[in-house]
Structure formats: structure tokens, C-alpha cells
């Protein structure tokens, strides 16, 4: 599941609340599944093909704190972007989304830096169409640069940069033999800007490890 990096506060409560007891709660949101939400099909709630069952793109996966071991499946939430905190990225109005999936925690990442679905956070991983109804698409890139378009890798023994191939999601690979070399990476965003992380991965790296650079990226091997 591809998780977008955003810091947008949302209000949430069960749909059609009693007007006398309406209470908004703080939460965060990201999106996954592509522009047509095709990647959201199936999921931990067992609804299968969401289009066939009438759920369409108005769906979200919930963090552990909200999922309640599956008891929240099918529950509806009304969500609005906190325009007081993020006026540049928020859209007006509210959106009702239905729970169809579970957003698993990632304890390898900090709660405020990639581990959005870790307990005790209240988090919605929404379909992309649902997210774009309350916030601008580019709000999810913390550096303000947009999508990542290209990634290069260079070993300490390499003479030149190698353009990495994207195989699925955010995963990219190199066909070069880079074992025993420290690794540098160069990333280009969709607006053309580039950042370079020199020797961010030490020469004794192994698959399954992760490393963090000082240019706002995590590197997973």
C-alpha cells in the first residue's frame, strides 16, 4: 500500500450525527489505490469488488485505533479538512466515507514520519478520489515538489549514476551488482527539482534494512 505523506488534520464522526451531540475529533489522512481507486478493491472487511457492491470510490482504510478489530467495517465517517491549520491545501465542504479496509501499523517508522497508522493514531487511508474531495492532491508531498518521477543510484565504486527502474508502487530496482559498496541516491520530482543523498547507505548494507537521509527520504533495501 502506497502511503502519501501529509499533515492535514481532519474532523470525523459517524455519519448523520445528532445535531445536539455533534463532536469533531482530530485525525490524519493519506490516500492509496490510484486515481480510479482500483487498488482499493478487496480489503480486510471482505467486501470484494467495491464497484460491484455499490461502494465505488467513497472508501477508506482505518488505523488500528479506529478499526476496532474489524467491528468498524462498513461504518461511515464524515470528514473535513482543517482549513484553519492548512488553508493552502484544504478544500471546502465535508465528505462521507465508508470503512472497507484496515491500514496496518508500521512500527519501523515513527508515528509522525511514515507510521501514520500506528497506535494510538486515528488515521484514514482514503481512496485517492475521496481524498481529493477534501484536499488538493499535491498536499501530500511535504517538500512541496509533487510526485517522484525518477530515482538514480550510484555505488562507491561506480563511475556514473544508474537510473533505477520502477517495478510497482514506490519500489524501484537496480540490475547492477552493488554489494559491498556504499550507496548514494538522486531523486527527481515531477517539477524537475532534484535532491541528492551522498553515501546514505553504508557498504555493509543488507536487504531488509532501511536508512534515513538528511533530505527527507527513507531508503528501504
PDB file of N, CA, C and O in Angstrom, residues 6 9 33-34 50 52 62 74-75 83 92 96 98-99 102 109 115 147 154 159 163 181 185 201 210 221:
ATOM      1  N   UNK A   6       1.323  13.391   4.315  1.00  0.00           N
ATOM      2  CA  UNK A   6       0.613  14.641   4.521  1.00  0.00           C
ATOM      3  C   UNK A   6       0.500  14.917   6.006  1.00  0.00           C
ATOM      4  O   UNK A   6       0.686  14.045   6.847  1.00  0.00           O
ATOM      5  N   UNK A   9      -5.061  17.881   9.166  1.00  0.00           N
ATOM      6  CA  UNK A   9      -5.950  17.493  10.244  1.00  0.00           C
ATOM      7  C   UNK A   9      -7.365  17.408   9.720  1.00  0.00           C
ATOM      8  O   UNK A   9      -7.802  18.223   8.921  1.00  0.00           O
ATOM      9  N   UNK A  33      -4.230   3.558  -3.722  1.00  0.00           N
ATOM     10  CA  UNK A  33      -5.095   2.855  -4.662  1.00  0.00           C
ATOM     11  C   UNK A  33      -5.234   3.441  -6.042  1.00  0.00           C
ATOM     12  O   UNK A  33      -5.965   2.905  -6.860  1.00  0.00           O
ATOM     13  N   UNK A  34      -4.541   4.544  -6.370  1.00  0.00           N
ATOM     14  CA  UNK A  34      -4.604   5.085  -7.722  1.00  0.00           C
ATOM     15  C   UNK A  34      -5.755   6.032  -7.935  1.00  0.00           C
ATOM     16  O   UNK A  34      -6.693   6.127  -7.137  1.00  0.00           O
ATOM     17  N   UNK A  50     -15.480  -3.474  -4.847  1.00  0.00           N
ATOM     18  CA  UNK A  50     -16.241  -2.384  -4.252  1.00  0.00           C
ATOM     19  C   UNK A  50     -17.185  -1.711  -5.238  1.00  0.00           C
ATOM     20  O   UNK A  50     -18.229  -1.191  -4.846  1.00  0.00           O
ATOM     21  N   UNK A  52     -18.851  -3.313  -7.669  1.00  0.00           N
ATOM     22  CA  UNK A  52     -19.998  -4.205  -7.833  1.00  0.00           C
ATOM     23  C   UNK A  52     -20.980  -4.112  -6.672  1.00  0.00           C
ATOM     24  O   UNK A  52     -22.184  -4.340  -6.836  1.00  0.00           O
ATOM     25  N   UNK A  62      -8.893   2.073   7.832  1.00  0.00           N
ATOM     26  CA  UNK A  62      -8.742   2.695   9.137  1.00  0.00           C
ATOM     27  C   UNK A  62      -7.523   2.165   9.872  1.00  0.00           C
ATOM     28  O   UNK A  62      -7.142   1.000   9.728  1.00  0.00           O
ATOM     29  N   UNK A  74     -17.682  -1.165   7.419  1.00  0.00           N
ATOM     30  CA  UNK A  74     -18.982  -0.700   6.963  1.00  0.00           C
ATOM     31  C   UNK A  74     -19.432   0.589   7.613  1.00  0.00           C
ATOM     32  O   UNK A  74     -20.445   1.161   7.215  1.00  0.00           O
ATOM     33  N   UNK A  75     -18.691   1.048   8.625  1.00  0.00           N
ATOM     34  CA  UNK A  75     -19.054   2.286   9.295  1.00  0.00           C
ATOM     35  C   UNK A  75     -18.787   3.492   8.417  1.00  0.00           C
ATOM     36  O   UNK A  75     -17.857   3.510   7.614  1.00  0.00           O
ATOM     37  N   UNK A  83      -9.200  23.618   7.629  1.00  0.00           N
ATOM     38  CA  UNK A  83      -8.734  24.766   6.853  1.00  0.00           C
ATOM     39  C   UNK A  83      -8.064  25.829   7.718  1.00  0.00           C
ATOM     40  O   UNK A  83      -7.332  26.675   7.208  1.00  0.00           O
ATOM     41  N   UNK A  92     -13.173  23.152   0.530  1.00  0.00           N
ATOM     42  CA  UNK A  92     -14.344  23.376   1.360  1.00  0.00           C
ATOM     43  C   UNK A  92     -15.280  22.161   1.332  1.00  0.00           C
ATOM     44  O   UNK A  92     -15.277  21.373   0.407  1.00  0.00           O
ATOM     45  N   UNK A  96     -18.357  12.041   3.122  1.00  0.00           N
ATOM     46  CA  UNK A  96     -18.699  10.839   3.877  1.00  0.00           C
ATOM     47  C   UNK A  96     -18.027   9.641   3.230  1.00  0.00           C
ATOM     48  O   UNK A  96     -18.185   9.391   2.040  1.00  0.00           O
ATOM     49  N   UNK A  98     -16.836   5.361   3.691  1.00  0.00           N
ATOM     50  CA  UNK A  98     -17.213   4.109   4.353  1.00  0.00           C
ATOM     51  C   UNK A  98     -15.972   3.253   4.566  1.00  0.00           C
ATOM     52  O   UNK A  98     -15.066   3.220   3.733  1.00  0.00           O
ATOM     53  N   UNK A  99     -15.922   2.548   5.673  1.00  0.00           N
ATOM     54  CA  UNK A  99     -14.775   1.715   6.022  1.00  0.00           C
ATOM     55  C   UNK A  99     -14.827   0.384   5.278  1.00  0.00           C
ATOM     56  O   UNK A  99     -15.782  -0.378   5.424  1.00  0.00           O
ATOM     57  N   UNK A 102      -8.364  -2.177   6.317  1.00  0.00           N
ATOM     58  CA  UNK A 102      -7.546  -1.918   7.508  1.00  0.00           C
ATOM     59  C   UNK A 102      -6.191  -1.376   7.080  1.00  0.00           C
ATOM     60  O   UNK A 102      -5.567  -1.900   6.149  1.00  0.00           O
ATOM     61  N   UNK A 109       8.668   2.726  11.462  1.00  0.00           N
ATOM     62  CA  UNK A 109       8.665   4.167  11.219  1.00  0.00           C
ATOM     63  C   UNK A 109       7.997   4.900  12.368  1.00  0.00           C
ATOM     64  O   UNK A 109       7.087   4.377  13.013  1.00  0.00           O
ATOM     65  N   UNK A 115       4.771   6.271   9.944  1.00  0.00           N
ATOM     66  CA  UNK A 115       3.966   5.293  10.672  1.00  0.00           C
ATOM     67  C   UNK A 115       2.599   5.845  11.008  1.00  0.00           C
ATOM     68  O   UNK A 115       2.155   5.792  12.169  1.00  0.00           O
ATOM     69  N   UNK A 147       5.133  14.635  -7.246  1.00  0.00           N
ATOM     70  CA  UNK A 147       5.461  13.212  -7.278  1.00  0.00           C
ATOM     71  C   UNK A 147       6.938  12.982  -7.588  1.00  0.00           C
ATOM     72  O   UNK A 147       7.596  13.792  -8.223  1.00  0.00           O
ATOM     73  N   UNK A 154      24.022   5.214  -7.198  1.00  0.00           N
ATOM     74  CA  UNK A 154      25.440   5.182  -7.565  1.00  0.00           C
ATOM     75  C   UNK A 154      26.227   4.527  -6.442  1.00  0.00           C
ATOM     76  O   UNK A 154      26.166   4.948  -5.290  1.00  0.00           O
ATOM     77  N   UNK A 159      31.213   4.416 -11.744  1.00  0.00           N
ATOM     78  CA  UNK A 159      31.709   5.604 -12.430  1.00  0.00           C
ATOM     79  C   UNK A 159      30.606   6.612 -12.743  1.00  0.00           C
ATOM     80  O   UNK A 159      30.880   7.781 -12.962  1.00  0.00           O
ATOM     81  N   UNK A 163      20.039   4.992 -13.634  1.00  0.00           N
ATOM     82  CA  UNK A 163      18.615   5.241 -13.478  1.00  0.00           C
ATOM     83  C   UNK A 163      17.929   3.952 -13.043  1.00  0.00           C
ATOM     84  O   UNK A 163      18.025   2.921 -13.718  1.00  0.00           O
ATOM     85  N   UNK A 181      29.358  -1.960  -1.547  1.00  0.00           N
ATOM     86  CA  UNK A 181      29.591  -0.558  -1.873  1.00  0.00           C
ATOM     87  C   UNK A 181      28.647   0.330  -1.060  1.00  0.00           C
ATOM     88  O   UNK A 181      27.497  -0.035  -0.806  1.00  0.00           O
ATOM     89  N   UNK A 185      22.018   8.179  -3.609  1.00  0.00           N
ATOM     90  CA  UNK A 185      20.788   8.237  -4.390  1.00  0.00           C
ATOM     91  C   UNK A 185      20.512   9.666  -4.822  1.00  0.00           C
ATOM     92  O   UNK A 185      20.820  10.629  -4.123  1.00  0.00           O
ATOM     93  N   UNK A 201      23.749   5.041   2.385  1.00  0.00           N
ATOM     94  CA  UNK A 201      23.723   3.622   2.771  1.00  0.00           C
ATOM     95  C   UNK A 201      25.167   3.126   2.890  1.00  0.00           C
ATOM     96  O   UNK A 201      25.929   3.224   1.932  1.00  0.00           O
ATOM     97  N   UNK A 210      16.659  -0.483   6.453  1.00  0.00           N
ATOM     98  CA  UNK A 210      16.207   0.825   5.995  1.00  0.00           C
ATOM     99  C   UNK A 210      17.147   1.888   6.526  1.00  0.00           C
ATOM    100  O   UNK A 210      17.753   1.725   7.594  1.00  0.00           O
ATOM    101  N   UNK A 221      15.882  -1.377   1.607  1.00  0.00           N
ATOM    102  CA  UNK A 221      16.597  -2.315   0.739  1.00  0.00           C
ATOM    103  C   UNK A 221      16.025  -3.702   0.863  1.00  0.00           C
ATOM    104  O   UNK A 221      15.456  -4.049   1.893  1.00  0.00           O
TER     105      UNK A 221
END
